[in-house]
Coordinates of C-alpha atoms in Angstrom, one line a residue:
X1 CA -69.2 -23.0 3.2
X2 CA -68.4 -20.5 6.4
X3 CA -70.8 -18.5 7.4
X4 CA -68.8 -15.9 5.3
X5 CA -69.0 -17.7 2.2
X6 CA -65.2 -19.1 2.0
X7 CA -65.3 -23.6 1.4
X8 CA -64.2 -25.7 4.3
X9 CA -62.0 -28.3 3.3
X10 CA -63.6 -31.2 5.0
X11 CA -67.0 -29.3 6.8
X12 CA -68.2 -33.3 7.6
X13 CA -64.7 -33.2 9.9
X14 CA -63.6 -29.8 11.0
X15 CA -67.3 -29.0 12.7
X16 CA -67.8 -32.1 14.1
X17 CA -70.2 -31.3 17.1
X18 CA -68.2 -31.3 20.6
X19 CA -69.4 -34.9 21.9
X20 CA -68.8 -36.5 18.8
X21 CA -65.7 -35.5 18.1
X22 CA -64.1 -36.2 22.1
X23 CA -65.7 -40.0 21.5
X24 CA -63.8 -39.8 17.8
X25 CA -60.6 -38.7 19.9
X26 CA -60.7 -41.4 22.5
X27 CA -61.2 -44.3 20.1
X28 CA -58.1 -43.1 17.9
X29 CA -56.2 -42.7 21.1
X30 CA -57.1 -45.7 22.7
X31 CA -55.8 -47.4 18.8
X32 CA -53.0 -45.4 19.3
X33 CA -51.8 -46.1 22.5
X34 CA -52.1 -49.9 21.3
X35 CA -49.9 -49.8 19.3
X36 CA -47.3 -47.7 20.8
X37 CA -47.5 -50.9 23.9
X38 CA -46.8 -53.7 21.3
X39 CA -44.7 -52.3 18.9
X40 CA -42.4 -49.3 20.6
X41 CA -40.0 -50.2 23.4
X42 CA -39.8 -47.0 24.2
X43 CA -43.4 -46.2 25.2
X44 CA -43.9 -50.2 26.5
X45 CA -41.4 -49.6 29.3
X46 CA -42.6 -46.8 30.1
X47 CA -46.1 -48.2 31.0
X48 CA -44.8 -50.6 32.3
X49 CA -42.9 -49.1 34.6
X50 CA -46.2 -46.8 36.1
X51 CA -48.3 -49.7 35.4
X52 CA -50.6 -48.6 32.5
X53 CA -52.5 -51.0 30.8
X54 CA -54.0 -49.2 27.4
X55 CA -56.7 -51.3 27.4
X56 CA -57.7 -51.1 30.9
X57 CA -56.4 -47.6 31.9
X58 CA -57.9 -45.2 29.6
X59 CA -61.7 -44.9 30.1
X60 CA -61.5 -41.3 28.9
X61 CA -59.3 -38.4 27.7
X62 CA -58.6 -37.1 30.9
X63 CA -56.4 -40.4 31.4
X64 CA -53.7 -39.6 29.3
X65 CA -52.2 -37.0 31.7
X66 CA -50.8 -40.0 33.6
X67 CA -48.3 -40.5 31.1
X68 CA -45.3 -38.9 31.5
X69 CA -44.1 -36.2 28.8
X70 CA -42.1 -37.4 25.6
X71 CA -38.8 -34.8 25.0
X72 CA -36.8 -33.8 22.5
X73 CA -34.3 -35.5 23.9
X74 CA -36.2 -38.9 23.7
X75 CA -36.6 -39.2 20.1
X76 CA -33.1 -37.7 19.3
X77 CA -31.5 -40.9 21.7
X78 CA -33.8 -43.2 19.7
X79 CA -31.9 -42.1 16.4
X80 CA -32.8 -43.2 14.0
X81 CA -35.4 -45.9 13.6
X82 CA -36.0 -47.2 17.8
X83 CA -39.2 -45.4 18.0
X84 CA -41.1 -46.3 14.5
X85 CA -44.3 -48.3 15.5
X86 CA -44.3 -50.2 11.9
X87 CA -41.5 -52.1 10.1
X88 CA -39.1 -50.3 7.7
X89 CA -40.5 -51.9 5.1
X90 CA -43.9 -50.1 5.9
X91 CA -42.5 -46.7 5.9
X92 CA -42.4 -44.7 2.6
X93 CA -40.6 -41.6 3.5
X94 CA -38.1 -40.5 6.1
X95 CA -37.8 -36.9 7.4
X96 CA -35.7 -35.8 10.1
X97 CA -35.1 -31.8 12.3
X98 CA -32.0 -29.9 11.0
X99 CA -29.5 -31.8 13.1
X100 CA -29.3 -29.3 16.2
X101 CA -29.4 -31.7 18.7
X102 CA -26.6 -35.1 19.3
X103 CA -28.8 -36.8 16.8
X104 CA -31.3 -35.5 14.3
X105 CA -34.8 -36.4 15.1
X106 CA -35.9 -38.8 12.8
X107 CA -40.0 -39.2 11.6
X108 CA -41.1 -41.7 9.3
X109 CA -44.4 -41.8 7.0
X110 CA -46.5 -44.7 6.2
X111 CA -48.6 -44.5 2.6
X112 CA -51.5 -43.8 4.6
X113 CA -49.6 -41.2 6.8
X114 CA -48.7 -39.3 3.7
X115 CA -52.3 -39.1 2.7
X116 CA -53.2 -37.8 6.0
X117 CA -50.8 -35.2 5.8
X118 CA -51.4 -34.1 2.2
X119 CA -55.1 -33.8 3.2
X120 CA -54.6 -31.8 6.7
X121 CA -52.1 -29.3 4.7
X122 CA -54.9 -28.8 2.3
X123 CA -57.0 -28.3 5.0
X124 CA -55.0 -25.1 6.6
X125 CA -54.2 -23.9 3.0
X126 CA -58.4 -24.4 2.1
X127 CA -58.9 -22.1 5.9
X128 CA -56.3 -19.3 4.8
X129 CA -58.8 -18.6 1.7
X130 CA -56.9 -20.6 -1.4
X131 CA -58.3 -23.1 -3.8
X132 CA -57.5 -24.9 -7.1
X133 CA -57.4 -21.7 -8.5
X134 CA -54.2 -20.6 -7.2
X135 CA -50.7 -20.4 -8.1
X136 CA -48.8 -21.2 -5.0
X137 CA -45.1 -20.8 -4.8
X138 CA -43.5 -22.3 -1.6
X139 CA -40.2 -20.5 -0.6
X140 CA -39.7 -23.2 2.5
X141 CA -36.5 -26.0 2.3
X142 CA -37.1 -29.5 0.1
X143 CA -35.8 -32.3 1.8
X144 CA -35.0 -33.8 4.9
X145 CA -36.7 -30.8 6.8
X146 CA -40.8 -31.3 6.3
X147 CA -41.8 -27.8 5.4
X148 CA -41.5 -27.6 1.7
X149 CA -43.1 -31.1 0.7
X150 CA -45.6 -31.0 3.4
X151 CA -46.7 -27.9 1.7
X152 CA -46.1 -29.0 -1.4
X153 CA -48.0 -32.0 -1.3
X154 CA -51.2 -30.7 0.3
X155 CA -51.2 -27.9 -2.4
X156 CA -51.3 -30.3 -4.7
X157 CA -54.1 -31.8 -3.3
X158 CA -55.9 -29.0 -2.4
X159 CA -55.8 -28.7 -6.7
X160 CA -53.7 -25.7 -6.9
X161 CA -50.7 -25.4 -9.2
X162 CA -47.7 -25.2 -7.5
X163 CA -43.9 -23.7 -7.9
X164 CA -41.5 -25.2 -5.9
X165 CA -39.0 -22.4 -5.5
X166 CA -37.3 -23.7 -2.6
X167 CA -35.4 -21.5 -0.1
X168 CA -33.5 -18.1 -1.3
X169 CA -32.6 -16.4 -4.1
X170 CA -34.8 -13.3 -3.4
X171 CA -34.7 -11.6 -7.0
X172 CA -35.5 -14.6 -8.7
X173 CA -38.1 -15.3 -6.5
X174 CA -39.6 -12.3 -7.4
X175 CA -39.8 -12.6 -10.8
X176 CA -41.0 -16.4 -10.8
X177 CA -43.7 -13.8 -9.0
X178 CA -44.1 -11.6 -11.9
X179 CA -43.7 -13.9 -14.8
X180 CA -45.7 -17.4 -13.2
X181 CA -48.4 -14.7 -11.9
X182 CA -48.0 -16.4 -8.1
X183 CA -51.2 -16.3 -6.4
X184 CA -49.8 -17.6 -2.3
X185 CA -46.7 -17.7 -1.4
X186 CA -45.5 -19.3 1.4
X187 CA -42.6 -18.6 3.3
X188 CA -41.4 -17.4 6.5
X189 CA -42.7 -14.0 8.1
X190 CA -39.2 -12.4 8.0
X191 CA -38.8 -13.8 4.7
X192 CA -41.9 -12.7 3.6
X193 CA -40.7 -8.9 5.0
X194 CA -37.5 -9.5 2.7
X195 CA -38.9 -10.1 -0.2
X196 CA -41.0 -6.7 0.4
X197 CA -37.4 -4.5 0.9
X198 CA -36.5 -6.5 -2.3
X199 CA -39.5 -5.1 -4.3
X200 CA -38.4 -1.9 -2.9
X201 CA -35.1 -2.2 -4.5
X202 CA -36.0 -3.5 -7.4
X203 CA -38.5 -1.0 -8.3
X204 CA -41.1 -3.1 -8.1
X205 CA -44.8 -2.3 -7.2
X206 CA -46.9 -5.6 -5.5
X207 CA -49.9 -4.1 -6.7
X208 CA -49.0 -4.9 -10.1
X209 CA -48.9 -8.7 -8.7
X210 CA -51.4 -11.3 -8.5
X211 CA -50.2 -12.1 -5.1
X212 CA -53.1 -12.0 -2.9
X213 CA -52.1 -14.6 0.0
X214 CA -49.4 -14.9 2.1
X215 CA -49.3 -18.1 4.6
X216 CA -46.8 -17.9 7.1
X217 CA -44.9 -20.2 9.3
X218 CA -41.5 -21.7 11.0
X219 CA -40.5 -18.7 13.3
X220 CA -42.4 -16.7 16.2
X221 CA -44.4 -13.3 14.9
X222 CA -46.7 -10.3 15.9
X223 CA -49.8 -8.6 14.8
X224 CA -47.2 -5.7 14.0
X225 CA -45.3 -8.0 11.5
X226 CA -48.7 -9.6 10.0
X227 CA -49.7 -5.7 9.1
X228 CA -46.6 -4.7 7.7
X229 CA -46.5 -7.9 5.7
X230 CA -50.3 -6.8 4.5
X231 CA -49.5 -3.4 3.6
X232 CA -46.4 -3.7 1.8
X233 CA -47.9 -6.9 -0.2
X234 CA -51.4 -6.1 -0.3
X235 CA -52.1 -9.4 0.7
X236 CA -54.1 -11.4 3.4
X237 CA -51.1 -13.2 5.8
X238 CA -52.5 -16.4 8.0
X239 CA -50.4 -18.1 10.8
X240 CA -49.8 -21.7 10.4
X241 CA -48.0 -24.2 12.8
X242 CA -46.0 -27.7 12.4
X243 CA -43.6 -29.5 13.9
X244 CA -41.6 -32.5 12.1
X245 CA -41.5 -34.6 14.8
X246 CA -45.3 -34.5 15.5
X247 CA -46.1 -34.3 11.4
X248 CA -44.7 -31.4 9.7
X249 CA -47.0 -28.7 8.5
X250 CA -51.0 -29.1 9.0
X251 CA -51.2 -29.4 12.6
X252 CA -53.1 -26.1 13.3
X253 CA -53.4 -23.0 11.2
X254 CA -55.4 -19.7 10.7
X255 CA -58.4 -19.0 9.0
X256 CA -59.3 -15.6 7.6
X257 CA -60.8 -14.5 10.9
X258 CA -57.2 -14.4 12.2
X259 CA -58.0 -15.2 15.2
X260 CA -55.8 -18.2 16.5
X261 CA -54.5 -21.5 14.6
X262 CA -57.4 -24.1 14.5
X263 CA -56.0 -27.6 15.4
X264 CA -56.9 -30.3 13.7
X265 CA -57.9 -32.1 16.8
X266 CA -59.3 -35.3 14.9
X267 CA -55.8 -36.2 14.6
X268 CA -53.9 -34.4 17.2
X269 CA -54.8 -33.9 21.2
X270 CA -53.0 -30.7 22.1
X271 CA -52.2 -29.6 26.0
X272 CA -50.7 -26.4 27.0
X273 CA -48.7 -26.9 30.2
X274 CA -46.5 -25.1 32.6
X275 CA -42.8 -25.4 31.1
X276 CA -41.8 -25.8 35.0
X277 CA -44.0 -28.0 36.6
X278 CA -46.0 -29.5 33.8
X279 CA -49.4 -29.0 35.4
X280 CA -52.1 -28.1 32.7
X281 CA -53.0 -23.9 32.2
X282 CA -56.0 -22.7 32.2
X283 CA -57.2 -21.4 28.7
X284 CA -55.9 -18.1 27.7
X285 CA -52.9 -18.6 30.3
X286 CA -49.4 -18.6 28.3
X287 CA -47.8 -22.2 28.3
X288 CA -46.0 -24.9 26.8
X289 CA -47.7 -26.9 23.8
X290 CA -47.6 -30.5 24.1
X291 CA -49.3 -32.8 21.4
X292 CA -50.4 -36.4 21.3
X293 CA -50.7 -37.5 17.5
X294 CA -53.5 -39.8 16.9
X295 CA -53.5 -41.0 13.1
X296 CA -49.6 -41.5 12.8
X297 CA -49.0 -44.7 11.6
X298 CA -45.3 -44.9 11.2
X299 CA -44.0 -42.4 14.0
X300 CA -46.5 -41.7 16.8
X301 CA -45.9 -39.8 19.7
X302 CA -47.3 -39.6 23.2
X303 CA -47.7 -36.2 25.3
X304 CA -44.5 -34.4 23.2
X305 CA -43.2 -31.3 24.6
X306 CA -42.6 -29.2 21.5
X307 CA -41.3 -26.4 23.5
X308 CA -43.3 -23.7 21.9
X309 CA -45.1 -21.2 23.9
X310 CA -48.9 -20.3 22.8
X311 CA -52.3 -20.3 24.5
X312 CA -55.1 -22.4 24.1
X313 CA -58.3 -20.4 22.8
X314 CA -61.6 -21.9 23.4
X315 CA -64.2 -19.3 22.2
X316 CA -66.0 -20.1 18.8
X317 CA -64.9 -18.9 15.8
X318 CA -67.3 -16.8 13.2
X319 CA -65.6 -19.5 10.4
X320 CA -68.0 -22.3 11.6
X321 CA -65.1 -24.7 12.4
X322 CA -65.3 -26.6 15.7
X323 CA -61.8 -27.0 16.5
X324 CA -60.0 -25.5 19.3
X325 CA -57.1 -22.7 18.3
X326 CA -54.0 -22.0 19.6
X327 CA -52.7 -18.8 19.5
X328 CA -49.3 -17.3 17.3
X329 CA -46.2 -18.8 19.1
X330 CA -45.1 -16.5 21.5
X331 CA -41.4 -17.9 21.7
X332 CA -39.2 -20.8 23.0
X333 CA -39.5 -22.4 26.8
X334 CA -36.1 -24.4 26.3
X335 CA -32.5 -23.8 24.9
X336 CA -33.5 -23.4 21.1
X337 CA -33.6 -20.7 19.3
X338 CA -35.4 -20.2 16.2
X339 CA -33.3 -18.5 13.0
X340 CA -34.3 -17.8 9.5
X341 CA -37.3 -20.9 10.3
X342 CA -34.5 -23.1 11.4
X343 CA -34.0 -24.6 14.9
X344 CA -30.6 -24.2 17.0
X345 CA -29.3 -25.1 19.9
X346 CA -26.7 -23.3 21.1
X347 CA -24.8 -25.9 23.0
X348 CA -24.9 -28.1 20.1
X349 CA -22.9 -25.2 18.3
X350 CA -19.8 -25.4 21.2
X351 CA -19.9 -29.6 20.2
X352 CA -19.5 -28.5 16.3
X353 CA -16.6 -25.9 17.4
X354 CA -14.7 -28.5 19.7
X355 CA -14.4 -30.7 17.0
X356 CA -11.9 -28.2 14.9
X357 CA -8.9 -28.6 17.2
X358 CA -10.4 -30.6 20.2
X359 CA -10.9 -27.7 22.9
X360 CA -14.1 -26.1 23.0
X361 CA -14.1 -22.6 22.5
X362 CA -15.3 -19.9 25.0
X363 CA -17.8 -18.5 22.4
X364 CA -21.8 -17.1 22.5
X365 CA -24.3 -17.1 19.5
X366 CA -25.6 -14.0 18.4
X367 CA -28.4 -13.1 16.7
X368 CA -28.6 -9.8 15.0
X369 CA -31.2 -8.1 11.8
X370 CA -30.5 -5.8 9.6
X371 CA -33.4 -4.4 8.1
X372 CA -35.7 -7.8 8.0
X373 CA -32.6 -10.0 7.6
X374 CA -31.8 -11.9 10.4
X375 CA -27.6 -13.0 11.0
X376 CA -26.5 -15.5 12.8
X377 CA -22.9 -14.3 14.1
X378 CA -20.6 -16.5 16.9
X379 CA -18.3 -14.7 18.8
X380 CA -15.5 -17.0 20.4
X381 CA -13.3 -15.4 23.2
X382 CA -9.7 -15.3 21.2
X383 CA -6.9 -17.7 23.4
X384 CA -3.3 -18.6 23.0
X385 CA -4.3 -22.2 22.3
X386 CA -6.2 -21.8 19.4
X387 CA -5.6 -18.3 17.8
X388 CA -2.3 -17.7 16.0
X389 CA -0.4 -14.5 15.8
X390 CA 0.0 -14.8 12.0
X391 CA -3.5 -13.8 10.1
X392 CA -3.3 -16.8 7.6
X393 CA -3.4 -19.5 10.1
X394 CA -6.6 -17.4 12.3
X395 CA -8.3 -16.6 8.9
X396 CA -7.9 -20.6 8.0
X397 CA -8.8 -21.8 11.3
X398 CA -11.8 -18.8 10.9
X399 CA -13.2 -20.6 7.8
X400 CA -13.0 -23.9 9.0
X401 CA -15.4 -23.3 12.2
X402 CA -17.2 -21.2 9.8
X403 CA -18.1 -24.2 7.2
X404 CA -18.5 -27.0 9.9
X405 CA -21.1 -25.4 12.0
X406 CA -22.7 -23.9 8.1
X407 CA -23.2 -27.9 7.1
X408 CA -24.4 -28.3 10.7
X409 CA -27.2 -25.8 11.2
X410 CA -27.7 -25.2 7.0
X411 CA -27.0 -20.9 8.0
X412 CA -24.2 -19.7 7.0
X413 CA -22.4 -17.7 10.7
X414 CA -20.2 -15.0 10.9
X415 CA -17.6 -15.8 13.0
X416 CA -16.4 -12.5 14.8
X417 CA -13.2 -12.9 17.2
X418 CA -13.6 -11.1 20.5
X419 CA -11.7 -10.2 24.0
X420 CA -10.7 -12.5 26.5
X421 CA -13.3 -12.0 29.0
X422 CA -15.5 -9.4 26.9
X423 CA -18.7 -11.7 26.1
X424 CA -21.7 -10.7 27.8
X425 CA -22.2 -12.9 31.2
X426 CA -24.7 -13.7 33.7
X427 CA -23.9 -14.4 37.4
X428 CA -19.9 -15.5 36.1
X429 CA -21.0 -17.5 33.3
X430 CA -21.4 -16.5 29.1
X431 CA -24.6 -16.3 28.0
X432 CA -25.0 -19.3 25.5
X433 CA -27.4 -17.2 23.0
X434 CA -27.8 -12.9 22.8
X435 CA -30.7 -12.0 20.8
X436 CA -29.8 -8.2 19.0
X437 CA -32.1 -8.3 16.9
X438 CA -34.0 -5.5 18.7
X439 CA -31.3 -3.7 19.1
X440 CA -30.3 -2.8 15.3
X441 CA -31.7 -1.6 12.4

């Protein structure tokens, strides 16, 4: 138990003493880094090429920042099976990122990986204050993306009943609420808002719920978000953090102190570095998170830049848990942009448009939100080569763009024809992504 009575999921793990747990963290990387030398090309020519011997060259943790960085650019070239560490036939399920980049980036699971996972997710659910006593009904995607059946699978083994409601339909959502007597639900923070203006609509009062939880994740948030969430739910909303190419779900996430995102360090070594230089921050300084998985069987990864921004926190934490936090992300360091939980990059969108009549488009993504709904609108600069005077042949070429780049990203655009020359630009070129979703209401 915490010191304020909620269960830790694993107390034998998640307050291991300091010492103990940095010697646990060696001998998992040292395992780790073994087996990324014999059975990965990738990382074997690598340390080959700075001459790092695993077995000679780590004598402790600090050794690892010799390494150079793994991108997102590195797993996406290895597409789709170059950088597994076990053979296919060891790998039980396949996830992959929503296809924003060339190549999607593809992470497989070993039995014991999957078992791992389900137990870490039960961990951050156990932290954010839910039990086998819970109804939990998890709003995020089922299938090649990992948030639904991460969470899905460590609810279940947390002991909770769980509704697997999948992504949209906001009224029926609600009343799987009313009628199933949902307990957690787990979503989004924007979606989470949604819902609420739903409610509103509907006529419905939350109070009359048995929601009490809401665990949120996939997109940047504030402490202004988290409150309105609270009020207009009357529930208790924790932070949670995952990324499918390091796990999924489980890597670090709230307790009910809200105070930061505890990492689950016996399986993951997290850095926070300058996005510029890559030089490690001091805690509390703003940076980019980079992560070093140490358990993953099937798909392990060595110093990967996720490209979120967050701080490491290092104070204690009233909950009795040992591990380091992070903080909320605070936003992007690179070219994505994150949109109803789902990852884009922006230059990957020109690649989808070029493909319709083989001339790329001068064009921009917009993002803008009314009310708590977030659109995704691309404005393309009309031209003589591929607009038509005669509306059927624009509104046909309209709708194609509009359903390749839809079975790209998985959102639905608005595709809003524009000026020559009238797209916002900086120093003579277009701005690849606008975000106006401060801007309306």
């Amino acid at each position: 138990m915490t010191p304020d009575g909620v269960s830790i999921w694993e107390p034998e793990k998640e307050c291991l003493g300091i010492e103990e747990l940095r010697q646990l963290q060696l001998e998992r990387l040292q395992a780790t880094l073994n087996r990324v030398d014999r059975n990965v090309a990738f990382y074997r020519r690598i340390f080959r090429d700075i001459g790092f011997v695993p077995e000679n060259d780590l004598a402790e943790l600090e050794d690892l920042k010799r390494l150079p960085f793994t991108t997102r650019e590195d797993v996406s070239n290895s597409y789709p099976y170059e950088m597994f560490a076990v053979p296919l036939r060891e790998v039980v399920r396949v996830h992959s990122s929503s296809g924003t980049s060339v190549n999607p980036r593809v992470v497989g699971y070993t039995k014991r990986d999957l078992k791992n996972w389900a137990q870490l997710v039960a961990r951050i659910l156990a932290s954010a204050g839910l039990t086998h006593d819970d109804v939990i009904q998890v709003t995020f995607a089922y299938g090649l993306l990992t948030g639904g059946l991460g969470i899905h699978y460590g609810a279940e083994r947390l002991g909770a009943s769980v509704l697997p409601t999948s992504v949209g339909r906001t009224e029926r959502q609600i009343k799987i609420m009313q009628d199933f007597r949902t307990t957690a639900l787990v979503c989004t923070p924007s979606y989470a808002l949604i819902i609420a203006d739903k409610m509103d609509e509907l006529g419905v009062d939350p109070k009359r719920l048995s929601l009490r939880h809401a665990v949120c994740a996939g997109e940047p948030w504030t402490e202004e978000m988290r409150r309105e969430i609270q009020e207009r739910l009357f529930v208790t909303a924790t932070d949670n953090y995952g990324i499918s190419e390091v796990m999924g779900p489980g890597v670090a996430g709230e307790c009910l102190h809200q105070k930061g995102m505890h990492v689950q360090e016996d399986h993951f070594l997290v850095e926070i570095v300058d996005p510029v230089t890559g030089k490690s921050c001091d805690p509390g300084e703003l940076g980019e998170l980079v992560i070093t998985t140490l358990t993953k069987e099937a798909f392990p990864v060595i110093r990967y830049r996720t490209g979120d921004l967050c701080r490491l926190l290092t104070e204690s934490c009233p909950c009795g848990r040992t591990f380091r936090r992070i903080s909320r992300i605070e936003g992007r360091c690179d070219d994505v942009v994150v949109i109803k939980g789902i990852n884009i990059i922006p230059e990957r969108i020109g690649d989808v448009l070029e493909q319709v009549k083989g001339e790329r488009p001068t064009y921009q993504v917009v993002v803008t939100r009314r009310g708590n709904l977030d659109q995704l609108e691309i404005w393309i600069e009309v031209t003589e080569q591929l607009f038509f005077d005669k509306m059927r042949e624009q509104r046909t070429l309209v709708d194609e763009m509009r359903q390749k780049v839809a079975n790209f990203i998985g959102i639905v655009p608005r595709i809003k024809l524009v000026e020559r020359g009238s797209l916002e630009r900086s120093n003579g070129k277009v701005k690849p992504f606008v975000d106006h979703r401060r801007k309306t209401t």
